[in-house]
Short mmCIF file of C-alpha atoms in Angstrom, two decimals:
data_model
loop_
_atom_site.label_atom_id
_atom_site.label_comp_id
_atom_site.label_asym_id
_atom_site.label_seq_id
_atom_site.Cartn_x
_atom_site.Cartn_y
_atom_site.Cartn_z
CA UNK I 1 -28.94 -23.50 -13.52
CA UNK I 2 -26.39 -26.49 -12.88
CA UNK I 3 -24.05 -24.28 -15.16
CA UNK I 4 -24.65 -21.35 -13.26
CA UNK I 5 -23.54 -23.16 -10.39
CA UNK I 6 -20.56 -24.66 -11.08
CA UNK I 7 -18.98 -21.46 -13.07
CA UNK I 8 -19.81 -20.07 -9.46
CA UNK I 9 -17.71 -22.84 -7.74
CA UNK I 10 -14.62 -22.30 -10.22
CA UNK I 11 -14.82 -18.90 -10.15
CA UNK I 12 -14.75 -19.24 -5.86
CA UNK I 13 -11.77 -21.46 -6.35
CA UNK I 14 -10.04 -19.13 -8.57
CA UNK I 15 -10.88 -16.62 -6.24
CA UNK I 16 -9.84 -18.53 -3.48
CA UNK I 17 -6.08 -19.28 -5.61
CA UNK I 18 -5.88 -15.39 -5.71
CA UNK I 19 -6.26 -14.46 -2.20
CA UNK I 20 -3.40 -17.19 -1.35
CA UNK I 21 -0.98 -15.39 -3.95
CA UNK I 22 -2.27 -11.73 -2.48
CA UNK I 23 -1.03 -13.03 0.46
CA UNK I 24 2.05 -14.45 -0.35
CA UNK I 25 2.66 -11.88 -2.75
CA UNK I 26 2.75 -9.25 0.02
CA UNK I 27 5.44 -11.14 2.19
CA UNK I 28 7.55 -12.38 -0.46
CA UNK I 29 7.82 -9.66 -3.53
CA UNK I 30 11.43 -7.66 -3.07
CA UNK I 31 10.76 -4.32 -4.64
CA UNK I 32 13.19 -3.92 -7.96
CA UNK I 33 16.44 -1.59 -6.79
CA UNK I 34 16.46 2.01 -8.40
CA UNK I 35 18.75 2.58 -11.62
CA UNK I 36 22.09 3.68 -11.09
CA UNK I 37 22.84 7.47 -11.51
CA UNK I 38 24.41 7.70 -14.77
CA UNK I 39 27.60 9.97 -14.42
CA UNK I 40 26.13 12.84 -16.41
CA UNK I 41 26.12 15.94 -13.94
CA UNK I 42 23.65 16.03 -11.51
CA UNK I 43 21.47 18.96 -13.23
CA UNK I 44 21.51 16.90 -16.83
CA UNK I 45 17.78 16.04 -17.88
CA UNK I 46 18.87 12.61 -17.77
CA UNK I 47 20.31 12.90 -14.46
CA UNK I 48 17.14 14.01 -13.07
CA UNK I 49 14.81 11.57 -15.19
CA UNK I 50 16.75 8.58 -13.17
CA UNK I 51 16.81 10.02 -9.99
CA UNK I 52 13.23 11.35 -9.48
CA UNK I 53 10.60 10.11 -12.24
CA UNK I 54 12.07 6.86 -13.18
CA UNK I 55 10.72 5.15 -10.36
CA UNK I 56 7.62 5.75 -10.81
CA UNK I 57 7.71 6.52 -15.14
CA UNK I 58 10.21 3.57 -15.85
CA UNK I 59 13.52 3.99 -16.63
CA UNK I 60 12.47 4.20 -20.25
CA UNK I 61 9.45 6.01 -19.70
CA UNK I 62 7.44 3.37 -20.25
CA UNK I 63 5.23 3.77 -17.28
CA UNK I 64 4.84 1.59 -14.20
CA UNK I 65 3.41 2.86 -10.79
CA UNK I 66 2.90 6.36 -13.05
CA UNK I 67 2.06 6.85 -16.69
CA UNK I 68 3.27 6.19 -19.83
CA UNK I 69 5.77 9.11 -20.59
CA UNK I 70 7.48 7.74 -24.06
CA UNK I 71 5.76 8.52 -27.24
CA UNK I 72 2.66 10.17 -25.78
CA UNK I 73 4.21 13.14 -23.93
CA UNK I 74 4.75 15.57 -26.75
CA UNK I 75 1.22 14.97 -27.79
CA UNK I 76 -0.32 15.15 -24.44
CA UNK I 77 1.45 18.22 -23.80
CA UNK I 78 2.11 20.21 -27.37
CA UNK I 79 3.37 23.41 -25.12
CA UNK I 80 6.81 22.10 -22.76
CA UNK I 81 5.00 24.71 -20.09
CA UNK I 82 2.27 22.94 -19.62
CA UNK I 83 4.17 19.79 -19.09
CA UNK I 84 6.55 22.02 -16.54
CA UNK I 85 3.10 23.21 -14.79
CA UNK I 86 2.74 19.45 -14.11
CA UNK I 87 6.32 18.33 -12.91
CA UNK I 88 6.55 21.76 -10.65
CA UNK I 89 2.83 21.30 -9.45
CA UNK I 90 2.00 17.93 -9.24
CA UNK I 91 -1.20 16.64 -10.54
CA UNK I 92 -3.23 13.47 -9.42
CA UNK I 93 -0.97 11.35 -7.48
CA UNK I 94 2.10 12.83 -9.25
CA UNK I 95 3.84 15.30 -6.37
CA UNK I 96 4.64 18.29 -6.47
CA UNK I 97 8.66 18.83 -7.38
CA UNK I 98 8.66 22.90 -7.32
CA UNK I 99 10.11 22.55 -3.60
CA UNK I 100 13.20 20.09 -4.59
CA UNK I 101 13.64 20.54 -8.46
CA UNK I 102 14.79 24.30 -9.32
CA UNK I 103 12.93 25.79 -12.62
CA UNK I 104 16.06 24.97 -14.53
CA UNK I 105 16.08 21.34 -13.60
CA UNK I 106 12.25 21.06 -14.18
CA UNK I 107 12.94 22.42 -17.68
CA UNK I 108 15.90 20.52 -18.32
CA UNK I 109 13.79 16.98 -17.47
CA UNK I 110 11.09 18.25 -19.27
CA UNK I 111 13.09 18.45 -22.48
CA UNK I 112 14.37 15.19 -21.75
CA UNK I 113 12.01 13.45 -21.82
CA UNK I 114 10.51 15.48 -25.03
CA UNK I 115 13.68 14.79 -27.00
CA UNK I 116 14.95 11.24 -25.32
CA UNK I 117 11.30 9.66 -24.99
CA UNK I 118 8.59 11.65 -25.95
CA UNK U 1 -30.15 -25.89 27.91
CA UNK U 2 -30.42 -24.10 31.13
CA UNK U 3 -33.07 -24.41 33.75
CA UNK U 4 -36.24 -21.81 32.42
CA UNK U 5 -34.17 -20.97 29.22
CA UNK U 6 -36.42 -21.76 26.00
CA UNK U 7 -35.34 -23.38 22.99
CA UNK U 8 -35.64 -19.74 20.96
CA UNK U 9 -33.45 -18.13 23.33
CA UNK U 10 -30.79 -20.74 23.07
CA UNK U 11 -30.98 -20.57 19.32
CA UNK U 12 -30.81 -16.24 19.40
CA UNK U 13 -27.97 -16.49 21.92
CA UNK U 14 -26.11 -19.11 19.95
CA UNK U 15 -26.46 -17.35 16.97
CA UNK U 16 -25.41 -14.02 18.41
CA UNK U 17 -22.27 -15.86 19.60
CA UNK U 18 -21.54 -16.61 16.10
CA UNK U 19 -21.83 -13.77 15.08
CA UNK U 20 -19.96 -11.97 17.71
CA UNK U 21 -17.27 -14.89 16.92
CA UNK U 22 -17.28 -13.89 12.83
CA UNK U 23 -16.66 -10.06 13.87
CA UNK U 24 -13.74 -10.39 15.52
CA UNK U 25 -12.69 -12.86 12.70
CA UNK U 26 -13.43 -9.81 10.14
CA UNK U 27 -11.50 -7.27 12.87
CA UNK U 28 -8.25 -9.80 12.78
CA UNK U 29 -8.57 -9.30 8.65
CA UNK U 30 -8.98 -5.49 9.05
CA UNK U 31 -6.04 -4.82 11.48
CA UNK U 32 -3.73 -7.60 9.97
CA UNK U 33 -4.05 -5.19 6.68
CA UNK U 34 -3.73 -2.39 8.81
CA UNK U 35 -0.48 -3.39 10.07
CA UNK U 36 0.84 -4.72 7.39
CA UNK U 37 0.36 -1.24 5.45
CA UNK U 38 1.79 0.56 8.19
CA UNK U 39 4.90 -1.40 8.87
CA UNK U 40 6.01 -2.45 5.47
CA UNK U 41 7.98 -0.42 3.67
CA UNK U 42 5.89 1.30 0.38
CA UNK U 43 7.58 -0.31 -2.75
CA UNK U 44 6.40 2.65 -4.64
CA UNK U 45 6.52 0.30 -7.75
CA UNK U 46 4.04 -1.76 -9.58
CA UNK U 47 4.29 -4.97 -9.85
CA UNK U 48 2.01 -5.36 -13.18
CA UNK U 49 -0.23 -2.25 -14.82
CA UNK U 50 -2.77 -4.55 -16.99
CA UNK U 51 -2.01 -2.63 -20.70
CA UNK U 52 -2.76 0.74 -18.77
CA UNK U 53 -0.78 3.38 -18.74
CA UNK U 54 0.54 3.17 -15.19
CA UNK U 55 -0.36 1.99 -11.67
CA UNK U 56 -2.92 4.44 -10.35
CA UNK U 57 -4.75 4.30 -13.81
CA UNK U 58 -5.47 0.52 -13.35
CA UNK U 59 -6.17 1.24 -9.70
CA UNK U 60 -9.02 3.72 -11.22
CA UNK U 61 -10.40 1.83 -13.08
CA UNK U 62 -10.32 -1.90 -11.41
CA UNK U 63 -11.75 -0.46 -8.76
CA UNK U 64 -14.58 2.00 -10.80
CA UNK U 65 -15.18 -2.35 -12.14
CA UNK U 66 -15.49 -3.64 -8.78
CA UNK U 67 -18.67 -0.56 -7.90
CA UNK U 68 -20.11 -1.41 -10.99
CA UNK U 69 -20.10 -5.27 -10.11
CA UNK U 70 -21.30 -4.51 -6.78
CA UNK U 71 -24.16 -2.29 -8.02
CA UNK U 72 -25.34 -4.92 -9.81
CA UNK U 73 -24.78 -7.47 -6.77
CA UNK U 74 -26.74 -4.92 -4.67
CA UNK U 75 -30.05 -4.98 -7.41
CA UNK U 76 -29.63 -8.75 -7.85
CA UNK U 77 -29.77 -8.95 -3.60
CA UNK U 78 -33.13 -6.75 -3.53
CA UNK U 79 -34.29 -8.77 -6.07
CA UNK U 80 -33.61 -11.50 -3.83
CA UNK U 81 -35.18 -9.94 -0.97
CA UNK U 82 -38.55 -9.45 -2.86
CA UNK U 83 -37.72 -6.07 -2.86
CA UNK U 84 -37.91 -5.54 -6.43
CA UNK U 85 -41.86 -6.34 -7.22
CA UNK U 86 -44.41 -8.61 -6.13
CA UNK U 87 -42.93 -12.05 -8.00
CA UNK U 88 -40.43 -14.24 -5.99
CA UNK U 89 -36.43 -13.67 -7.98
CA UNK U 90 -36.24 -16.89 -10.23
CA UNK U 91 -33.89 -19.62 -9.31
CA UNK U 92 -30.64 -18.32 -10.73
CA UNK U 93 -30.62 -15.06 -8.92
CA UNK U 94 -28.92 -16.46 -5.63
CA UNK U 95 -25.90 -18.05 -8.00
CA UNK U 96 -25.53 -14.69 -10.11
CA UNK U 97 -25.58 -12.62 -6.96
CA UNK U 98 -22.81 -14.96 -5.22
CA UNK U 99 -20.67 -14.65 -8.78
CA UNK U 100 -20.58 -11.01 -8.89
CA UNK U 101 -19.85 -11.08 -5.70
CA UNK U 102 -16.94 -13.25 -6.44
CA UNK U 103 -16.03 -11.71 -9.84
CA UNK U 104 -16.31 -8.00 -7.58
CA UNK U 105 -13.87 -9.78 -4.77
CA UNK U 106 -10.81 -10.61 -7.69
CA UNK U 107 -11.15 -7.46 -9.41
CA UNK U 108 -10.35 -5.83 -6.24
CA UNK U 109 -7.16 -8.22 -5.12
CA UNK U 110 -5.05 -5.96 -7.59
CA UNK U 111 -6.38 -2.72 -6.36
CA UNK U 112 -5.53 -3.89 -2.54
CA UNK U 113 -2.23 -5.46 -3.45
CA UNK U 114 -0.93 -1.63 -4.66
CA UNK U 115 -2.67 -0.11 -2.37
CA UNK U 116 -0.93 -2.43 0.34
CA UNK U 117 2.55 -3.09 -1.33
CA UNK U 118 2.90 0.14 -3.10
CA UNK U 119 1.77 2.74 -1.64
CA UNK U 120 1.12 1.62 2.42
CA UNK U 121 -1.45 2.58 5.03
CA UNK U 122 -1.50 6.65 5.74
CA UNK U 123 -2.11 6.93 9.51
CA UNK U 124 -1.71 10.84 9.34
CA UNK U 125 -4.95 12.40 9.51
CA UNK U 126 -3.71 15.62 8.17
CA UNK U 127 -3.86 13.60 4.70
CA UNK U 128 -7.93 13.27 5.21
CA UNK U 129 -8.44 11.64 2.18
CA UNK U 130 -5.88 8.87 2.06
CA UNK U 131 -6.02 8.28 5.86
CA UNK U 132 -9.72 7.63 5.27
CA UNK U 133 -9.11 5.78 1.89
CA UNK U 134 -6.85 3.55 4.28
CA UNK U 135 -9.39 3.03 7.14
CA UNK U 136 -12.08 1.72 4.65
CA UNK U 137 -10.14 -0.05 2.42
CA UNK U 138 -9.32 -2.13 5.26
CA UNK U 139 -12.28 -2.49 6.76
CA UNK U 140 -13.77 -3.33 3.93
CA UNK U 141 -12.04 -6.83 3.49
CA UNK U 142 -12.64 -7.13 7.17
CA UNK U 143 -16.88 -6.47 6.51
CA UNK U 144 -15.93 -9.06 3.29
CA UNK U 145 -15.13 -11.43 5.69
CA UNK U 146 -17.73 -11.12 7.89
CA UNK U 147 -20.01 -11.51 5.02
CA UNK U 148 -18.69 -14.60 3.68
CA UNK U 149 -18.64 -15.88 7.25
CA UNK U 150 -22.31 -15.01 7.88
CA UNK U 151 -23.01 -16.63 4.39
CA UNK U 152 -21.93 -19.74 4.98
CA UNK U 153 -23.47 -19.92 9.00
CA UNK U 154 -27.09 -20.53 9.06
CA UNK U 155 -26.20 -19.92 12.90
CA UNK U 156 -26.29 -16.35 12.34
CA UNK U 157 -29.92 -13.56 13.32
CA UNK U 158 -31.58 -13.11 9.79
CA UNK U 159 -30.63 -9.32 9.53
CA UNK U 160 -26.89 -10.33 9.28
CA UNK U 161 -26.48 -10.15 5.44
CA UNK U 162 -28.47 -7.29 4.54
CA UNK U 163 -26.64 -5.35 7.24
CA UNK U 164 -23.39 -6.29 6.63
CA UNK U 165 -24.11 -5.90 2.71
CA UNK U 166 -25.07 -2.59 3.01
CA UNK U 167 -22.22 -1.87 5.30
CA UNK U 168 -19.79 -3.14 2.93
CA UNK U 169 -21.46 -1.26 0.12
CA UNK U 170 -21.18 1.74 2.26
CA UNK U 171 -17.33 1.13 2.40
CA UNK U 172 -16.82 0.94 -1.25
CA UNK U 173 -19.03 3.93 -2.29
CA UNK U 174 -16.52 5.31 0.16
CA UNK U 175 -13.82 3.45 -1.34
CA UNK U 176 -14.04 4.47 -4.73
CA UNK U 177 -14.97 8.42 -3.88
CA UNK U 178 -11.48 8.35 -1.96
CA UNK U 179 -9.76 6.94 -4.86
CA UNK U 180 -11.19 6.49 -8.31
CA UNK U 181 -13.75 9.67 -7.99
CA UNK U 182 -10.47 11.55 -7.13
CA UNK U 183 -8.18 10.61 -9.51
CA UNK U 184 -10.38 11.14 -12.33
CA UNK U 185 -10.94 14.17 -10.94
CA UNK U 186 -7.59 15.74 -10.57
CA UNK U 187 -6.23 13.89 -13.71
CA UNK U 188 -8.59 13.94 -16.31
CA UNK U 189 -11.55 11.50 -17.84
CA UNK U 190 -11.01 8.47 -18.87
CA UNK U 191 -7.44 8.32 -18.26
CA UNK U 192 -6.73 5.09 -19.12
#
């Protein structure tokens, strides 16, 4: 019971440590600058990649605020139109690009990301 | 004590006074969030994922942790109550209710620091389901507050806790159907 206790106190005072740093965390945490656009033409895969999904995919694909793109893409997605369904439509949080990403972009970042991270 | 007040009326309006006095503690919390979503600028970033696969995924699931914590808070709180059977809870109920509780409260921190940081406070109501997501994800740290408030006041009417337990179980049930129950939904089972 004693036990009980005090693992109750530390975990308050960790808890109390974390709502201090969710604080300050909130005022003082600069958001990271987006990647340069390389100098590939604006339509290029890569082009694309930087300027709309690296944000939230990494610039590596590595994932971040969305998922894990590199090394898992080609075998979540076996058929590139399925993946295209996803980048035109949106799914989850992800939003829809089909207004601001012609069908020939979408493919071209699509294969991108198959061939350059997937 | 006033002339022809009794001693029982003193104590209820006292304690309603502190009461009244923890609620607009718990509205300061709630708005402060508010604001703060609304006026800073979404980072749209994450600042750490936890091993998963990216933001909203830990989101999901830290936050499908903190309903199963609270569930169990909620049964350990009945128990409490004597509402679980005729026997009184044993001794260590009251500390394992209070660490969920606390364990359910840090799990949360990096669900509301995303929420807040990355993503903002939706105030257009067109976008029902995060404008409502928004709305009780603050008030739930202002009901939080409340609660811890009313836990440590014994100047507070009996039917405080329950109430504002159930409340803030209300909020999270609401929480999570607005967030985790969605994006599970839309993008698949378990989706780590």
């Amino acid at each position: 019971m004693g036990t009980l206790v005090r693992v109750v106190r530390a975990v308050q005072l960790v808890a109390a440590v974390a709502t201090a740093a969710f604080v300050i965390l909130l005022f003082t945490n600069e958001p990271q600058k987006p990647a340069a656009v390389p100098k590939a033409g604006p339509d290029t895969g890569q082009a694309i990649f930087v300027t709309r999904c690296a944000s939230c995919h990494g610039a590596d694909g590595g994932g971040g605020f969305g998922p894990t793109l590199a090394g898992v893409v080609v075998s979540r997605y076996p058929n590139p139109a399925d993946q295209e369904a996803v980048v035109a439509n949106g799914r989850g949080s992800m939003p829809s690009f089909a207004g601001s990403l012609t069908p020939a972009q979408i493919t071209a970042v699509v294969a991108y990301t198959r061939t350059n991270l997937g | 004590m006033a002339k022809g007040t009794t001693p029982d009326a003193t104590i209820e309006r006292r304690d309603h006074v502190t009461l009244l006095a923890a609620a607009l503690a718990g509205a300061a919390v709630a708005v402060a969030l508010g604001v703060y979503g609304r006026r800073h600028d979404p980072a749209g970033q994450a600042l750490f994922t936890l091993g998963f696969s990216g933001t909203i995924n830990m989101k999901a699931w830290l936050a499908t942790g903190v309903l199963a914590l609270v569930i169990v808070q909620v049964v350990l709180a009945l128990w409490l109550y004597g509402k679980l059977g005729r026997s009184a809870a044993p001794e260590w109920v009251g500390p394992a209710h209070r660490l969920v509780g606390t364990l359910a409260f840090l799990v949360s921190l990096p669900v509301a620091y995303h929420c807040l940081w990355s993503l903002g406070f939706e105030s257009h109501a067109d976008h029902a389901r995060r404008f409502w997501h928004s709305l009780f994800g603050c008030a739930f740290y202002g009901v939080f507050t409340i609660k811890v408030l009313a836990v440590r006041s014994r100047r507070m009417p009996g039917w405080t806790l329950p109430v504002v337990g159930g409340l803030l179980f209300s909020l999270l049930v609401g929480l999570w159907l607005t967030s985790a129950l969605w994006f599970f939904d839309k993008s698949g089972f378990p989706s780590f």
